mmCIF file of C-alpha atoms in Angstrom:
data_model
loop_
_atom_site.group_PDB
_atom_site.id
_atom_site.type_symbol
_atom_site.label_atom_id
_atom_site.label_comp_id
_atom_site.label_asym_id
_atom_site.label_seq_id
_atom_site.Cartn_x
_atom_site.Cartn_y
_atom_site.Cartn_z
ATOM 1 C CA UNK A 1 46.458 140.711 99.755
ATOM 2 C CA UNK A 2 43.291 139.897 101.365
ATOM 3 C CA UNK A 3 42.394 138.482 104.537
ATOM 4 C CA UNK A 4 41.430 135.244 103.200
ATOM 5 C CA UNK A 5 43.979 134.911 100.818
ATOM 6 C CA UNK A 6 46.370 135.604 103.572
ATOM 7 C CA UNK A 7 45.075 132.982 106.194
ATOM 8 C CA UNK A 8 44.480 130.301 102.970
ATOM 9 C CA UNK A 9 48.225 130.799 102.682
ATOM 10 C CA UNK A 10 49.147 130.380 105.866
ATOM 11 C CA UNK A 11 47.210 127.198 106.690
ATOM 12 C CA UNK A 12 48.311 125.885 103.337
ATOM 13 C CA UNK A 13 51.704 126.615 104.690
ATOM 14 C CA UNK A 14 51.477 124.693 107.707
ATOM 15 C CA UNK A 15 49.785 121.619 106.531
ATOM 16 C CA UNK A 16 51.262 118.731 108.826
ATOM 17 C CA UNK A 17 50.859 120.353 111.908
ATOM 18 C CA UNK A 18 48.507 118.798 114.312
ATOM 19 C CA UNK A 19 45.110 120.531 113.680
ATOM 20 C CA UNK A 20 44.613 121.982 116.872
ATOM 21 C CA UNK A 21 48.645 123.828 116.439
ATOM 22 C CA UNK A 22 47.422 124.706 113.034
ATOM 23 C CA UNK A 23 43.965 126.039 114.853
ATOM 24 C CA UNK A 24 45.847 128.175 117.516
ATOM 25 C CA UNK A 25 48.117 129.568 114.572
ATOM 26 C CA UNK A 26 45.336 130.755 112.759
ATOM 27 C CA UNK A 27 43.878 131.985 115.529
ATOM 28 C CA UNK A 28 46.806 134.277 116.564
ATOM 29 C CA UNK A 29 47.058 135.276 112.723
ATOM 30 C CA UNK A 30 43.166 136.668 112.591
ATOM 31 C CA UNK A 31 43.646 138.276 116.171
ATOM 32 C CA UNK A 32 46.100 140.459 114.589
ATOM 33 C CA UNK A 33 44.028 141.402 111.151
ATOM 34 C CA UNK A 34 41.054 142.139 113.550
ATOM 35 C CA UNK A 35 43.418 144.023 115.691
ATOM 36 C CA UNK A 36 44.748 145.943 112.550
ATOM 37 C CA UNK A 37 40.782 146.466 111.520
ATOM 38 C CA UNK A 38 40.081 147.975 114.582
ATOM 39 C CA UNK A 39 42.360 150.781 114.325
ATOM 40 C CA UNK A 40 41.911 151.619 111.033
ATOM 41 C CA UNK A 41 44.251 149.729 108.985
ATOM 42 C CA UNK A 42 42.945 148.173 105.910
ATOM 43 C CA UNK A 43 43.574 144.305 105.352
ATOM 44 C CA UNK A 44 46.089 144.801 102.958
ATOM 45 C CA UNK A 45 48.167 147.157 105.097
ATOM 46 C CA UNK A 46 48.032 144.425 108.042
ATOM 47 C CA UNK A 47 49.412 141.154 105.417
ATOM 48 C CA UNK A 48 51.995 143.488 104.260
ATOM 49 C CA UNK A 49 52.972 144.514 107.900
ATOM 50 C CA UNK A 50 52.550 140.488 108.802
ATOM 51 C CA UNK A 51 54.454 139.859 105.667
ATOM 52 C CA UNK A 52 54.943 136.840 103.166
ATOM 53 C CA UNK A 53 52.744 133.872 104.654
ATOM 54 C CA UNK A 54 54.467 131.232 103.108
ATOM 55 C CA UNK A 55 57.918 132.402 104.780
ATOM 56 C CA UNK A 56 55.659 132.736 108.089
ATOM 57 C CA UNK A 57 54.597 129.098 108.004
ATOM 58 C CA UNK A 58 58.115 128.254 107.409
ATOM 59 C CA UNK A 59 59.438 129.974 110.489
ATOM 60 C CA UNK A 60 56.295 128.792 112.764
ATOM 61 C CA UNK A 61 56.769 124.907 111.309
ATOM 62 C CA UNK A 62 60.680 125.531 111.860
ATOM 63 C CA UNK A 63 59.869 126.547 115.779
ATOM 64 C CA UNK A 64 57.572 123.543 115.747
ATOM 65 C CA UNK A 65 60.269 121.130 114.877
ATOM 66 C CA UNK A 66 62.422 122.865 117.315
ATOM 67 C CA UNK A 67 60.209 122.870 120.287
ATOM 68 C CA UNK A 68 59.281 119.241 119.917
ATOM 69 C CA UNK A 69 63.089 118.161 120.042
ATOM 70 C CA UNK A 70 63.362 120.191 123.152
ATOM 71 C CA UNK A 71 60.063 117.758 124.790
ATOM 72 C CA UNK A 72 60.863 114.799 122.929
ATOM 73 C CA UNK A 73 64.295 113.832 122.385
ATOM 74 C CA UNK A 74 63.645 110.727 120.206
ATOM 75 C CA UNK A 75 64.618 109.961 116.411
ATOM 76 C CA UNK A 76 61.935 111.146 114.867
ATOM 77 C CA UNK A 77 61.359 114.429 116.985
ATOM 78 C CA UNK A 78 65.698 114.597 116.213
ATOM 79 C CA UNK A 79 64.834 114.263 112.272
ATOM 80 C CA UNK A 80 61.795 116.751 112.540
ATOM 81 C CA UNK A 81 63.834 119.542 114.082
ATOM 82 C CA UNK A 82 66.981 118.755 111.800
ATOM 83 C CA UNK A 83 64.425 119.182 108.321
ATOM 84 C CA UNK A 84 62.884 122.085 110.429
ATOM 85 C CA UNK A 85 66.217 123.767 110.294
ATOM 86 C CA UNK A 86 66.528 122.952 106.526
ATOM 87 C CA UNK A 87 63.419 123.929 105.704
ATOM 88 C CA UNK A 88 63.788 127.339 107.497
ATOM 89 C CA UNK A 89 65.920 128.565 104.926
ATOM 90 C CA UNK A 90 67.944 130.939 107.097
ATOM 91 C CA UNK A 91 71.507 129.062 107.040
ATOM 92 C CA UNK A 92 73.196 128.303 104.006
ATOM 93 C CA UNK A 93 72.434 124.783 102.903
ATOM 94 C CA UNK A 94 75.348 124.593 100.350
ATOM 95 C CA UNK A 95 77.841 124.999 103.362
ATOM 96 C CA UNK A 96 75.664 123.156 105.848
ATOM 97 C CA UNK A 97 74.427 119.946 104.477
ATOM 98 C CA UNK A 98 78.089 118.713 102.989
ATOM 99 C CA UNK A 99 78.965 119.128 106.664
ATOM 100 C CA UNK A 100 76.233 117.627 108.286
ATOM 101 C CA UNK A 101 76.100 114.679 105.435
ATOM 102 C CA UNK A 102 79.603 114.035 106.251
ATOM 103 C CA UNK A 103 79.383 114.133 110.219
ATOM 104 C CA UNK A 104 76.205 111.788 109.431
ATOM 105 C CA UNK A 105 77.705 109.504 107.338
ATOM 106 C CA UNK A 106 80.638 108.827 109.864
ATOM 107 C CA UNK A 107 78.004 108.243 112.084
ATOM 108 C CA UNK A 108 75.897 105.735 110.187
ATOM 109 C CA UNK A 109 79.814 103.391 109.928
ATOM 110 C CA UNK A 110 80.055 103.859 113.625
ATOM 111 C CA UNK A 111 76.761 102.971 114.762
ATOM 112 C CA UNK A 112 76.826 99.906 111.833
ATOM 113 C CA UNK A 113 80.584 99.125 113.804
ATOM 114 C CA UNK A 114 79.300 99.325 117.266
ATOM 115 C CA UNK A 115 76.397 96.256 115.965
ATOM 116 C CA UNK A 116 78.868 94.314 114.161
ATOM 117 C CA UNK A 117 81.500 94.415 117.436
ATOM 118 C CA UNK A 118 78.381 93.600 119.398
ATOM 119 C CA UNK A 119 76.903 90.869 117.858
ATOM 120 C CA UNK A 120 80.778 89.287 117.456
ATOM 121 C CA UNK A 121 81.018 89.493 121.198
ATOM 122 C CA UNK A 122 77.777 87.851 121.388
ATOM 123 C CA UNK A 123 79.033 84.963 119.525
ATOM 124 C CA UNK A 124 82.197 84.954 121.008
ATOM 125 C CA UNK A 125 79.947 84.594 124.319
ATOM 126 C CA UNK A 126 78.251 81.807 123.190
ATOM 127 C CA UNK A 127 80.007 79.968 120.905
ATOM 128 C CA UNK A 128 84.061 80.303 121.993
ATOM 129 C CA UNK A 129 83.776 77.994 125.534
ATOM 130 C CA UNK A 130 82.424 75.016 123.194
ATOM 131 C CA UNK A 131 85.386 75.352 120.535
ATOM 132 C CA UNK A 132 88.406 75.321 122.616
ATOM 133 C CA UNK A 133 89.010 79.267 122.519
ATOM 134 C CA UNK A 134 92.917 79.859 123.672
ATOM 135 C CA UNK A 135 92.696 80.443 127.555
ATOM 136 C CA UNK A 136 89.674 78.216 128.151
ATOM 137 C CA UNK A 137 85.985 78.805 128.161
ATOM 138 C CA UNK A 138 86.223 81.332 131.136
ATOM 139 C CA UNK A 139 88.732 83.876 128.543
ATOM 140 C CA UNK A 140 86.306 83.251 125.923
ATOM 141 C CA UNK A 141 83.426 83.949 128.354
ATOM 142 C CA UNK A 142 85.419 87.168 129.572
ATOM 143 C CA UNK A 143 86.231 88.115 126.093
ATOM 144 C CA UNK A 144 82.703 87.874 124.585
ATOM 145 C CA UNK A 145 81.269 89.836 127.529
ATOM 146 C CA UNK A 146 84.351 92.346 127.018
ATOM 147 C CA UNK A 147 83.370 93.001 123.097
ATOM 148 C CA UNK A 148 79.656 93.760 123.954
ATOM 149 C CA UNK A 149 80.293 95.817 126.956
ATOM 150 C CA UNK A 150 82.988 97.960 124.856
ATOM 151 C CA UNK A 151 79.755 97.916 121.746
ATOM 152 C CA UNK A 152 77.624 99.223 124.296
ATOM 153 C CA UNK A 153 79.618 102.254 125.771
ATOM 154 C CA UNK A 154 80.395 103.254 121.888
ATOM 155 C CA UNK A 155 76.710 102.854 121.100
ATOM 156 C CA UNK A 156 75.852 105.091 124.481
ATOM 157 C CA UNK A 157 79.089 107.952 123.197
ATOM 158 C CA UNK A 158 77.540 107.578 119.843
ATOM 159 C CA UNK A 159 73.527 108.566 120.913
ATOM 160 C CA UNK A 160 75.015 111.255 123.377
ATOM 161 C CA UNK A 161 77.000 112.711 120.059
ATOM 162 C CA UNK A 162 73.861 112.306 117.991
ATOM 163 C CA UNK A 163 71.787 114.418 120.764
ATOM 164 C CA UNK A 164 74.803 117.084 121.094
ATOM 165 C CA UNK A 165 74.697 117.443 117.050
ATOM 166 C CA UNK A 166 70.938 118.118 116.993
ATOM 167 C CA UNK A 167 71.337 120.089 120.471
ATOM 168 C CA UNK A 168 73.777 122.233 118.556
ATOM 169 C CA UNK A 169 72.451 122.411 114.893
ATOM 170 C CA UNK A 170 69.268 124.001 116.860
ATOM 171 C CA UNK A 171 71.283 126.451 118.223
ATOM 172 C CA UNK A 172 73.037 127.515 115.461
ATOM 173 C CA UNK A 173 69.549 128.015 113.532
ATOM 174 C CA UNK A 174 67.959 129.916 116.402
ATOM 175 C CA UNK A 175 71.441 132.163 116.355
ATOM 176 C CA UNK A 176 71.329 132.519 112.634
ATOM 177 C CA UNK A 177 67.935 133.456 112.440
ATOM 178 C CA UNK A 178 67.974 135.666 115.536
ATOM 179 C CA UNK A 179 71.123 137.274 113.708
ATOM 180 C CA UNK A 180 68.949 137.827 110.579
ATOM 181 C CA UNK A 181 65.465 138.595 112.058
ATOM 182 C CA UNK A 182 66.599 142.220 112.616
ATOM 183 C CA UNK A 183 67.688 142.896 109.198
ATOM 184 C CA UNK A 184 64.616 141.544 107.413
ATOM 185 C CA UNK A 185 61.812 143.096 110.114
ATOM 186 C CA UNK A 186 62.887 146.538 108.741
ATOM 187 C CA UNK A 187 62.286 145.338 105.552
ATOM 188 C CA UNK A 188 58.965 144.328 106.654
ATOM 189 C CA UNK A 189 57.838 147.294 108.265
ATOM 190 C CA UNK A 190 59.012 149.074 105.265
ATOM 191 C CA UNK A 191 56.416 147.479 102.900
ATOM 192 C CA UNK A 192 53.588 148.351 105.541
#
């Protein structure tokens, strides 16, 4: 493989990057061919030591994702890093995603649980002194305020279990991959 063909392969993997990540990438990437020039290696022998560019983009798209959950922490940096993971292809989606599609879903009929108690204690706020609530306007007063208070500390457990379930499906990929870096490097350097 060729230089260019290399580098076209590589960019082409990392489309949806910002430009100037994509830019530095690169960058790095031709550093090491001229590197590999300079003492004597051939341009194959330096994309076979560098090894397959679409996994490459993969892995640097995958660290992307991860690093901007570490900056960020908001739902779409949380989404990025979790189809960062996915896309990394170094933990076994057929055991991961039931899992995680599960622990989701139980979190979708919370979160849709914590609204509905929310709004009903808003109603109950407003509506139950005018209607002759049992205990008088002040328990339906208390008892409003009561419902979206409770909504609100379940809706505050609920983002602090979303953040520890991207926190720790992070982790897990940078173990995994860490775990299976050294076994496919020797492969790597093998082909060079």
């Amino acid at each position: 493989m060729t230089r260019s063909d290399f580098m076209n392969r590589l960019r082409a993997g990392l489309a949806g990057l910002p430009a100037a990540a994509i830019n530095d990438l690169a960058a790095d990437y031709e550093a090491h061919f001229e590197d590999g020039v300079a003492a004597g290696r051939t341009e194959a022998e330096v994309a076979a030591a560098l090894g397959d560019p679409a996994r490459l983009a993969r892995e640097l798209r995958a660290e992307a994702g991860l690093k901007r959950w570490e900056t960020e922490k908001n739902p779409s940096a949380a989404a990025a890093a979790v189809f960062a993971v996915l896309g990394l292809g170094a933990i076994d989606i057929l055991i991961l995603l039931p899992i995680l599609m599960t622990v989701l879903g139980i979190m979708f009929g919370v979160f849709f649980a914590v609204v509905g108690t929310f709004i009903a204690g808003g109603a109950v706020f407003a509506i139950g002194p005018f209607v002759g609530a049992p205990g008088g306007p002040l328990a339906a007063l208390l008892a409003g305020l009561g419902l979206m208070a409770g909504a609100t500390a379940a809706g505050t457990l609920l983002a602090i279990t979303a953040i520890w379930l991207v926190n720790g499906l992070v982790w897990f990929a940078r173990l995994h991959y860490r775990l299976l870096k050294p076994a496919i490097e020797p492969q790597a350097q093998g082909r060079a």
